[in-house]
Amino acid sequence: MNIKGKVILSMLVVSTVIVVFWEYINSPEGSFLWIYPSKNPEVSDSSTQKGWWFPSWFKDGYQEEEEDDIEKGTEKEEEKKDIEDLQLSDWFNPKKRPEVVTVTEWKAPVVWEGTYDTDILERYYAKQKITVGLTVFAVGRYIEHYLEEFITSANKYFMVGHKVIFYIMVDDVSRMPLIELGPLRSFKVFEIKPEKRWQDISMMRMKTIGEHILAHIQHEVDFLFCMDVDQVFQDSFGVETLGQLVAQLQAWWYKADPDKFTYERRKESAAYIPFGQGDFYYHAAIFGGTPSQVLNLTQECFKGILQDKKNDIEAEWHDESHLNKYFLLNKPTKILSPEYCWDYQIGLPSDIKTVKLFWQTKEYNLVRNNV
């Protein structure tokens, strides 16, 4: 073939390619089908033939990426299956502690020392590469009295071996203590508006936690705990505590009859719980779960607080009263024994095997503006 013929043939080939390309990008399916022709179930067999030659063009590009994505997706599905296959009975044995309540009427576990298998749980959560958040509020003199010891002990005992983000809420950032954290630990400090009464600080934290979950926390962590600052960790507070919605038994009331609980008993309050109702008395010093569950909890509790303010009433134990009402209506999926939040002023009964975290001495006359 002479040179002129080759030029004409080349021009015809290029023209054909351009025409097909132009028709394709202007088709109803657009460029989506150009890369993923099999994605659209409405395309007939004849129409898909328009793209039959594209795979060879993209062998080193989109097609291989798609194959890699499929392989990765398969791996994730297998990993997800491994995770979903873990049953409560695989890691939790309620018979190990027959002297205490280990299962609720709604079949939720009550986690006591000796009832869980740490090795199985660690392998389970290691596959997920989880991040756990922990919110804590320190306002006024609570900063100097409690914050450093709380964070230092949490750094040592809270979710060891897993990524942790401490969300520290203070009313004066300049008074934040300098704390060196270990591997996988980080913290974010936020300045919050000071309140005149400690009761308002306690209740407003529900609003603040909810706002931060919506703004950023929900995108940063897999699980979230909210704790009071006047506590100290002294033993492992680990992945056995993680769950969808986690409640903490109050140390002084875990053996008491429900009718003796200090629930809010006035009908005018949104936190009202009548006699004859109630499962346990829960401590607001610790609660947690997934970000979505904690968000719902904080929003509902704050709604109750606002309703009470509107009706000129304040629940007996403030946010804790509303928390107990919430858990009455929305049963926690996991409950932590008093070992996870103990008060040494009670002593050390035989059923408290290992204290994970304990209350600091309550020096209200020093840290509160109004007692």
Coordinates of C-alpha atoms in Angstrom, one line a residue:
M1 CA 0.0 0.0 0.0
N2 CA 1.4 3.4 -1.0
I3 CA 1.9 6.2 1.5
K4 CA -1.3 8.1 0.3
G5 CA -3.4 5.0 0.9
K6 CA -2.0 4.5 4.4
V7 CA -2.7 8.1 5.3
I8 CA -6.3 7.7 4.1
L9 CA -6.8 4.5 6.0
S10 CA -5.3 6.1 9.2
M11 CA -7.7 9.0 8.8
L12 CA -10.7 6.7 8.5
V13 CA -9.7 4.7 11.6
V14 CA -9.2 7.9 13.6
S15 CA -12.5 9.3 12.3
T16 CA -14.3 6.1 13.3
V17 CA -12.9 6.3 16.8
I18 CA -13.8 9.9 17.2
V19 CA -17.4 9.3 16.0
V20 CA -17.9 6.3 18.3
F21 CA -16.4 8.2 21.2
W22 CA -18.6 11.2 20.5
E23 CA -21.7 9.0 20.2
Y24 CA -20.8 7.3 23.5
I25 CA -20.3 10.3 25.7
N26 CA -23.5 11.8 24.3
S27 CA -25.6 8.7 24.9
P28 CA -28.1 8.6 27.7
E29 CA -25.8 6.2 29.7
G30 CA -22.9 8.7 29.4
S31 CA -19.4 8.0 30.6
F32 CA -20.7 5.9 33.6
L33 CA -21.2 2.9 31.2
W34 CA -18.0 3.6 29.5
I35 CA -16.1 2.5 32.5
Y36 CA -18.7 0.2 34.1
P37 CA -20.9 -1.1 31.3
S38 CA -22.3 -3.9 33.3
K39 CA -23.6 -1.7 36.1
N40 CA -26.8 -0.6 34.3
P41 CA -29.4 -3.4 34.1
E42 CA -31.5 -1.4 31.6
V43 CA -28.9 -1.6 28.8
S44 CA -29.7 -4.3 26.2
D45 CA -27.2 -6.8 24.8
S46 CA -26.9 -4.9 21.5
S47 CA -26.2 -1.5 23.1
T48 CA -23.5 -2.9 25.4
Q49 CA -21.5 -3.9 22.3
K50 CA -20.7 -0.2 21.8
G51 CA -18.1 -0.5 24.5
W52 CA -16.7 -3.9 23.7
W53 CA -13.2 -2.6 22.9
F54 CA -12.8 -0.3 25.9
P55 CA -11.6 -3.0 28.4
S56 CA -8.4 -3.4 26.4
W57 CA -7.7 0.3 26.6
F58 CA -8.2 0.3 30.4
K59 CA -6.5 -2.9 31.3
D60 CA -3.9 -1.0 33.3
G61 CA -6.3 1.5 34.6
Y62 CA -9.9 1.4 35.6
Q63 CA -10.6 -2.2 34.9
E64 CA -7.7 -3.4 37.2
E65 CA -8.8 -0.9 39.8
E66 CA -12.3 -2.3 39.6
E67 CA -11.0 -5.8 40.1
D68 CA -8.9 -4.7 43.0
D69 CA -12.0 -3.1 44.5
I70 CA -13.9 -6.3 44.1
E71 CA -11.1 -8.3 45.8
K72 CA -10.9 -5.7 48.6
G73 CA -14.7 -5.8 48.9
T74 CA -14.6 -9.6 49.2
E75 CA -12.0 -9.4 51.9
K76 CA -14.0 -6.8 53.8
E77 CA -17.1 -9.0 53.5
E78 CA -15.2 -12.0 54.8
E79 CA -13.8 -9.9 57.6
K80 CA -17.3 -8.6 58.3
K81 CA -18.6 -12.1 58.4
D82 CA -15.9 -13.1 61.0
I83 CA -16.9 -10.1 63.1
E84 CA -20.7 -10.8 62.8
D85 CA -20.1 -14.5 63.6
L86 CA -19.0 -13.6 67.2
Q87 CA -21.8 -14.5 69.5
L88 CA -22.4 -13.4 73.1
S89 CA -21.8 -16.9 74.2
D90 CA -18.3 -16.9 72.6
W91 CA -16.9 -14.4 75.0
F92 CA -19.4 -14.1 77.9
N93 CA -20.1 -16.8 80.5
P94 CA -22.7 -15.6 83.1
K95 CA -22.3 -18.8 85.1
K96 CA -18.8 -17.7 86.2
R97 CA -20.4 -15.3 88.7
P98 CA -23.5 -17.0 90.2
E99 CA -23.6 -14.8 93.2
V100 CA -24.5 -11.6 91.2
V101 CA -26.9 -10.7 88.5
T102 CA -25.2 -11.3 85.2
V103 CA -28.1 -11.2 82.7
T104 CA -31.0 -8.8 82.6
E105 CA -34.6 -9.8 81.9
W106 CA -34.1 -8.5 78.3
K107 CA -31.1 -10.8 77.9
A108 CA -28.4 -8.1 78.1
P109 CA -25.1 -9.0 79.7
V110 CA -24.0 -7.5 83.0
V111 CA -20.3 -7.5 82.8
W112 CA -18.4 -8.6 85.9
E113 CA -14.8 -9.6 86.4
G114 CA -14.5 -13.2 85.4
T115 CA -17.5 -13.3 83.0
Y116 CA -15.7 -12.4 79.8
D117 CA -12.8 -13.8 77.7
T118 CA -10.4 -11.0 77.0
D119 CA -8.4 -12.9 74.3
I120 CA -11.4 -13.6 72.1
L121 CA -12.6 -10.0 72.4
E122 CA -9.2 -8.5 71.6
R123 CA -8.9 -10.6 68.5
Y124 CA -12.4 -9.6 67.5
Y125 CA -11.9 -5.9 67.9
A126 CA -8.3 -5.9 66.5
K127 CA -9.8 -7.0 63.1
Q128 CA -12.0 -3.9 63.1
K129 CA -9.2 -1.4 63.9
I130 CA -11.6 0.5 66.2
T131 CA -11.3 4.0 67.6
V132 CA -12.9 4.8 70.9
G133 CA -13.7 8.2 72.1
L134 CA -14.0 9.5 75.7
T135 CA -15.6 12.8 76.6
V136 CA -14.8 14.4 80.0
F137 CA -15.8 17.9 81.4
A138 CA -13.7 19.9 83.8
V139 CA -15.0 23.3 84.7
G140 CA -13.7 25.8 87.3
R141 CA -11.6 24.2 90.0
Y142 CA -12.4 20.7 88.7
I143 CA -9.5 21.3 86.3
E144 CA -6.8 21.6 88.9
H145 CA -8.3 19.0 91.3
Y146 CA -9.2 16.1 89.0
L147 CA -8.4 16.5 85.3
E148 CA -4.7 15.5 85.2
E149 CA -5.1 12.4 87.3
F150 CA -8.2 11.3 85.3
I151 CA -6.4 11.6 81.9
T152 CA -3.1 10.2 83.1
S153 CA -4.9 7.1 84.5
A154 CA -7.1 6.8 81.4
N155 CA -4.0 6.9 79.3
K156 CA -2.7 3.9 81.2
Y157 CA -5.8 1.7 81.6
F158 CA -8.5 2.8 79.1
M159 CA -8.8 0.7 75.9
V160 CA -5.1 -0.3 75.9
G161 CA -3.9 -1.3 72.5
H162 CA -6.6 0.5 70.7
K163 CA -6.8 4.0 69.2
V164 CA -8.4 6.5 71.7
I165 CA -9.4 10.1 71.3
F166 CA -10.0 12.1 74.5
Y167 CA -12.5 14.9 74.1
I168 CA -11.7 17.4 76.9
M169 CA -14.2 20.1 77.6
V170 CA -13.0 23.0 79.8
D171 CA -14.1 26.5 80.5
D172 CA -10.5 27.8 80.4
V173 CA -8.1 26.3 77.9
S174 CA -5.1 28.1 79.4
R175 CA -5.4 26.0 82.5
M176 CA -5.1 22.7 80.7
P177 CA -2.4 20.6 82.4
L178 CA 0.4 19.3 80.2
I179 CA -0.1 15.6 79.8
E180 CA 2.1 13.2 77.7
L181 CA 0.0 10.5 76.1
G182 CA 1.1 7.1 75.0
P183 CA 0.9 5.5 71.6
L184 CA -2.5 5.4 69.8
R185 CA -3.7 8.2 72.2
S186 CA -4.6 11.8 71.2
F187 CA -6.8 14.5 72.7
K188 CA -8.9 17.4 71.5
V189 CA -9.6 20.3 73.8
F190 CA -12.7 22.4 73.5
E191 CA -13.6 25.6 75.5
I192 CA -17.1 25.6 76.7
K193 CA -19.3 28.3 78.2
P194 CA -19.2 28.4 82.0
E195 CA -22.4 28.0 83.9
K196 CA -23.2 29.7 87.3
R197 CA -24.5 26.6 89.0
W198 CA -22.9 23.1 89.0
Q199 CA -26.3 21.6 88.4
D200 CA -26.5 23.5 85.1
I201 CA -23.0 22.3 84.1
S202 CA -24.1 18.8 84.8
M203 CA -27.2 19.1 82.7
M204 CA -25.8 21.1 79.9
R205 CA -23.2 18.5 79.1
M206 CA -25.9 16.5 77.5
K207 CA -26.5 19.3 75.0
T208 CA -22.7 19.8 74.5
I209 CA -22.0 16.1 73.9
G210 CA -24.8 15.9 71.3
E211 CA -23.5 18.9 69.5
H212 CA -20.0 17.5 69.3
I213 CA -21.2 14.1 68.1
L214 CA -23.1 15.8 65.2
A215 CA -20.2 18.1 64.4
H216 CA -17.3 15.7 64.3
I217 CA -17.3 12.8 66.8
Q218 CA -19.6 10.6 64.7
H219 CA -17.0 10.7 61.9
E220 CA -14.0 10.0 64.2
V221 CA -14.8 7.1 66.5
D222 CA -16.6 3.8 66.5
F223 CA -17.6 3.8 70.1
L224 CA -17.9 6.7 72.6
F225 CA -17.9 6.8 76.4
C226 CA -18.9 9.8 78.5
M227 CA -17.4 10.1 82.0
D228 CA -17.2 12.3 85.0
V229 CA -13.8 13.8 85.7
D230 CA -13.6 13.1 89.5
Q231 CA -12.7 9.4 88.9
V232 CA -9.5 7.5 88.6
F233 CA -8.7 4.4 86.5
Q234 CA -6.8 1.7 88.4
D235 CA -7.2 -1.4 86.2
S236 CA -8.0 -2.3 82.7
F237 CA -11.1 -0.8 81.3
G238 CA -11.2 -2.7 78.0
V239 CA -13.1 -3.8 75.0
E240 CA -15.4 -6.0 77.1
T241 CA -17.3 -2.7 77.9
L242 CA -18.1 -1.9 74.3
G243 CA -21.6 -2.1 73.0
Q244 CA -24.4 -0.4 71.2
L245 CA -25.8 1.3 74.4
V246 CA -23.9 0.9 77.6
A247 CA -25.1 1.7 81.1
Q248 CA -23.2 1.7 84.5
L249 CA -24.7 0.3 87.7
Q250 CA -24.5 2.8 90.6
A251 CA -22.3 1.4 93.3
W252 CA -24.5 2.4 96.2
W253 CA -27.7 1.0 94.7
Y254 CA -26.8 -2.2 92.8
K255 CA -28.3 -4.5 95.6
A256 CA -31.3 -2.3 96.5
D257 CA -34.9 -2.8 95.8
P258 CA -36.1 -0.7 92.8
D259 CA -38.8 1.0 94.9
K260 CA -36.0 2.4 97.1
F261 CA -34.1 3.9 94.1
T262 CA -33.8 7.7 94.1
Y263 CA -35.6 8.0 90.8
E264 CA -37.5 11.2 90.1
R265 CA -40.9 10.5 91.7
R266 CA -42.8 13.8 90.9
K267 CA -45.2 13.4 88.0
E268 CA -44.5 16.9 86.9
S269 CA -41.0 16.1 85.8
A270 CA -40.1 14.5 82.4
A271 CA -37.8 12.2 84.4
Y272 CA -40.7 10.8 86.4
I273 CA -40.6 7.0 87.1
P274 CA -43.5 5.7 89.2
F275 CA -43.1 3.2 92.0
G276 CA -43.2 -0.4 90.7
Q277 CA -41.2 0.5 87.6
G278 CA -37.5 0.4 87.0
D279 CA -34.8 -2.2 86.5
F280 CA -31.6 -0.8 88.0
Y281 CA -30.3 2.5 89.2
Y282 CA -27.8 3.8 86.6
H283 CA -24.9 6.1 87.3
A284 CA -24.5 9.1 85.0
A285 CA -20.7 9.1 85.8
I286 CA -20.3 6.6 82.9
F287 CA -22.4 5.9 79.9
G288 CA -21.6 5.0 76.3
G289 CA -22.2 3.2 73.1
T290 CA -22.0 3.9 69.4
P291 CA -22.0 7.6 68.5
S292 CA -25.6 7.3 67.1
Q293 CA -26.9 5.7 70.2
V294 CA -25.2 8.2 72.5
L295 CA -26.4 11.0 70.4
N296 CA -30.0 9.8 70.8
L297 CA -29.5 9.4 74.5
T298 CA -28.1 12.9 75.0
Q299 CA -30.7 14.6 72.8
E300 CA -33.6 12.9 74.6
C301 CA -32.2 13.7 78.0
F302 CA -31.7 17.3 77.1
K303 CA -35.3 17.5 75.8
G304 CA -36.5 16.3 79.2
I305 CA -34.3 18.9 80.9
L306 CA -35.7 21.7 78.8
Q307 CA -39.2 20.4 79.4
D308 CA -38.6 20.5 83.1
K309 CA -37.2 24.1 82.9
K310 CA -40.3 25.1 81.0
N311 CA -42.4 23.7 83.8
D312 CA -40.2 25.2 86.5
I313 CA -39.1 22.0 88.0
E314 CA -35.7 20.4 88.3
A315 CA -35.2 16.6 88.6
E316 CA -33.9 15.4 91.9
W317 CA -30.6 14.1 90.5
H318 CA -30.5 16.4 87.4
D319 CA -29.1 14.7 84.3
E320 CA -28.8 11.4 86.1
S321 CA -32.6 11.3 86.7
H322 CA -33.2 11.9 83.0
L323 CA -30.6 9.2 82.1
N324 CA -32.5 6.6 84.3
K325 CA -35.7 7.5 82.6
Y326 CA -34.1 7.1 79.2
F327 CA -32.7 3.7 80.1
L328 CA -36.1 2.6 81.4
L329 CA -37.6 3.3 78.0
N330 CA -34.6 2.3 75.9
K331 CA -33.0 -0.8 77.5
P332 CA -29.2 -0.8 77.4
T333 CA -27.6 -3.6 75.4
K334 CA -24.8 -4.0 77.9
I335 CA -24.5 -3.1 81.6
L336 CA -21.3 -2.6 83.6
S337 CA -21.0 -3.9 87.1
P338 CA -20.1 -1.5 90.0
E339 CA -16.5 -2.8 89.6
Y340 CA -16.2 -0.3 86.7
C341 CA -17.2 2.7 88.9
W342 CA -16.6 1.9 92.6
D343 CA -16.8 4.1 95.7
Y344 CA -14.3 2.9 98.3
Q345 CA -16.3 4.6 101.0
I346 CA -18.6 1.6 100.7
G347 CA -15.7 -0.8 101.6
L348 CA -14.9 -3.7 99.4
P349 CA -17.6 -6.5 99.4
S350 CA -16.7 -10.0 98.3
D351 CA -18.5 -9.6 95.0
I352 CA -16.3 -6.7 93.9
K353 CA -13.3 -8.7 92.6
T354 CA -11.4 -6.0 90.6
V355 CA -12.0 -2.3 90.8
K356 CA -11.5 -0.8 87.4
L357 CA -12.2 2.8 88.2
F358 CA -13.0 4.5 91.5
W359 CA -14.6 7.7 92.7
Q360 CA -12.3 10.5 93.9
T361 CA -13.1 12.0 97.3
K362 CA -16.0 14.4 96.8
E363 CA -14.6 17.8 97.9
Y364 CA -17.7 19.8 96.9
N365 CA -16.8 22.7 99.3
L366 CA -13.6 23.2 97.3
V367 CA -14.7 22.6 93.7
R368 CA -18.3 23.8 93.5
N369 CA -19.4 27.4 93.5
N370 CA -22.8 26.5 95.0
V371 CA -23.2 23.5 97.2

